[in-house]
């Protein structure tokens, strides 16, 4: 078997395995965070599933795009260096995307909690004009 092909196969196997493990962790632990952000368990569950699908698509898409390399694999140590570079780039890219995702969700969460706090403090808003237009029973 060609040494370059072997590196490709190992890279694909490791990348898919890492993606599956990280996706499972995100799915398991993301549900509670999303429920807190949106205040709705069914919405959180749906969004959690959609985010995991997006995670798989982005991760495996990046793995597929970055599969090719021009260098010849001369030794086992060179193969390990190539694999570590490729896997490191995948992990860094996914980590940056995850951080941006968490930042966006935390901003939504902060906004929603501020909105809830304001509503609780002020109370329900009553439109006096709408109340005066309603016929008396």
Protein backbone atom coordinates (compact mmCIF):
# COMPACT_ATOMS: atom_id res chain seq x y z
CA UNK A 1 0.00 0.00 0.00
CA UNK A 2 1.24 3.47 -0.88
CA UNK A 3 2.40 5.41 2.21
CA UNK A 4 0.47 8.51 1.11
CA UNK A 5 -2.74 6.50 0.83
CA UNK A 6 -2.17 5.11 4.31
CA UNK A 7 -1.77 8.65 5.70
CA UNK A 8 -5.00 9.67 3.95
CA UNK A 9 -6.89 6.73 5.42
CA UNK A 10 -5.55 7.30 8.94
CA UNK A 11 -6.34 11.02 8.65
CA UNK A 12 -9.91 10.29 7.56
CA UNK A 13 -10.46 7.70 10.29
CA UNK A 14 -9.07 9.91 13.04
CA UNK A 15 -10.94 12.99 11.83
CA UNK A 16 -14.24 11.14 11.62
CA UNK A 17 -13.71 9.59 15.03
CA UNK A 18 -12.84 12.93 16.64
CA UNK A 19 -15.81 14.58 14.96
CA UNK A 20 -18.18 11.90 16.23
CA UNK A 21 -16.84 12.09 19.81
CA UNK A 22 -16.98 15.88 19.94
CA UNK A 23 -20.46 15.95 18.36
CA UNK A 24 -21.73 13.52 20.98
CA UNK A 25 -20.30 15.64 23.80
CA UNK A 26 -21.77 18.83 22.33
CA UNK A 27 -25.15 17.17 21.88
CA UNK A 28 -25.25 15.78 25.39
CA UNK A 29 -24.14 18.94 27.18
CA UNK A 30 -25.55 21.57 24.83
CA UNK A 31 -29.21 20.79 25.50
CA UNK A 32 -29.26 22.32 29.00
CA UNK A 33 -27.47 25.46 27.81
CA UNK A 34 -29.87 25.91 24.88
CA UNK A 35 -32.88 25.34 27.13
CA UNK A 36 -31.61 28.12 29.37
CA UNK A 37 -30.97 30.42 26.40
CA UNK A 38 -34.37 29.97 24.80
CA UNK A 39 -36.52 28.96 27.76
CA UNK A 40 -38.21 26.20 25.77
CA UNK A 41 -37.11 22.57 26.03
CA UNK A 42 -38.56 21.45 22.69
CA UNK A 43 -36.98 24.40 20.85
CA UNK A 44 -33.68 23.68 22.60
CA UNK A 45 -33.83 20.02 21.58
CA UNK A 46 -34.56 20.86 17.94
CA UNK A 47 -31.85 23.50 17.78
CA UNK A 48 -29.40 21.16 19.48
CA UNK A 49 -29.96 18.54 16.79
CA UNK A 50 -29.60 21.13 14.02
CA UNK A 51 -26.36 22.44 15.53
CA UNK A 52 -24.94 18.91 15.71
CA UNK A 53 -25.80 18.35 12.04
CA UNK A 54 -24.14 21.67 11.16
CA UNK A 55 -21.11 20.64 13.24
CA UNK A 56 -20.81 17.37 11.31
CA UNK A 57 -21.18 19.10 7.95
CA UNK A 58 -18.63 21.81 8.69
CA UNK A 59 -16.12 19.45 10.32
CA UNK A 60 -16.26 16.71 7.74
CA UNK A 61 -16.42 19.23 4.91
CA UNK A 62 -13.23 20.83 6.15
CA UNK A 63 -11.63 17.40 6.53
CA UNK A 64 -12.54 16.54 2.95
CA UNK A 65 -11.28 19.85 1.56
CA UNK A 66 -8.00 19.69 3.45
CA UNK A 67 -7.31 16.02 2.69
CA UNK A 68 -4.87 16.56 -0.14
CA UNK A 69 -1.23 17.39 0.39
CA UNK A 70 1.58 17.59 -2.11
CA UNK A 71 4.46 16.20 -0.08
CA UNK A 72 5.76 12.67 -0.35
CA UNK A 73 5.68 10.64 2.83
CA UNK A 74 9.25 9.47 3.36
CA UNK A 75 9.08 8.02 6.86
CA UNK A 76 6.74 7.21 9.71
CA UNK A 77 7.77 10.35 11.58
CA UNK A 78 6.97 12.46 8.53
CA UNK A 79 3.55 10.79 8.33
CA UNK A 80 2.88 11.59 11.99
CA UNK A 81 3.92 15.22 11.42
CA UNK A 82 1.54 15.52 8.47
CA UNK A 83 -1.29 13.91 10.41
CA UNK A 84 -0.76 16.12 13.44
CA UNK A 85 -0.74 19.24 11.26
CA UNK A 86 -3.92 18.21 9.45
CA UNK A 87 -5.75 17.14 12.63
CA UNK A 88 -4.55 20.24 14.46
CA UNK A 89 -5.99 22.49 11.77
CA UNK A 90 -9.30 20.63 11.90
CA UNK A 91 -9.46 20.94 15.68
CA UNK A 92 -8.48 24.62 15.66
CA UNK A 93 -11.07 25.42 13.01
CA UNK A 94 -13.82 23.58 14.82
CA UNK A 95 -12.76 25.16 18.13
CA UNK A 96 -12.94 28.67 16.67
CA UNK A 97 -16.38 27.98 15.19
CA UNK A 98 -17.56 26.52 18.49
CA UNK A 99 -16.28 29.57 20.36
CA UNK A 100 -18.09 31.92 17.98
CA UNK A 101 -21.25 29.86 18.35
CA UNK A 102 -21.06 30.02 22.15
CA UNK A 103 -20.41 33.75 22.01
CA UNK A 104 -23.51 34.30 19.86
CA UNK A 105 -25.66 32.09 22.08
CA UNK A 106 -24.43 33.78 25.25
CA UNK A 107 -25.32 37.19 23.75
CA UNK A 108 -28.80 35.90 22.95
CA UNK A 109 -29.05 34.48 26.46
CA UNK A 110 -27.94 37.77 28.03
CA UNK A 111 -30.44 39.71 25.92
CA UNK A 112 -33.30 37.36 26.75
CA UNK A 113 -32.54 37.36 30.49
CA UNK A 114 -32.41 41.17 30.47
CA UNK A 115 -35.74 41.20 28.65
CA UNK A 116 -37.29 38.81 31.19
CA UNK A 117 -35.92 40.83 34.10
CA UNK A 118 -37.34 44.04 32.65
CA UNK A 119 -40.75 42.44 32.13
CA UNK A 120 -40.80 41.06 35.67
CA UNK A 121 -39.81 44.44 37.13
CA UNK A 122 -42.19 46.58 35.03
CA UNK A 123 -45.06 44.11 34.85
CA UNK A 124 -47.33 43.45 31.91
CA UNK A 125 -47.85 46.37 29.56
CA UNK A 126 -51.48 47.44 29.28
CA UNK A 127 -52.73 49.45 26.35
CA UNK A 128 -55.23 51.90 27.87
CA UNK A 129 -56.65 52.87 24.48
CA UNK A 130 -57.41 49.24 23.59
CA UNK A 131 -59.13 48.74 26.94
CA UNK A 132 -61.38 51.81 26.44
CA UNK A 133 -62.47 50.59 22.98
CA UNK A 134 -63.77 47.25 24.22
CA UNK A 135 -67.53 47.17 24.86
CA UNK A 136 -68.60 46.60 28.41
CA UNK A 137 -70.26 43.23 29.04
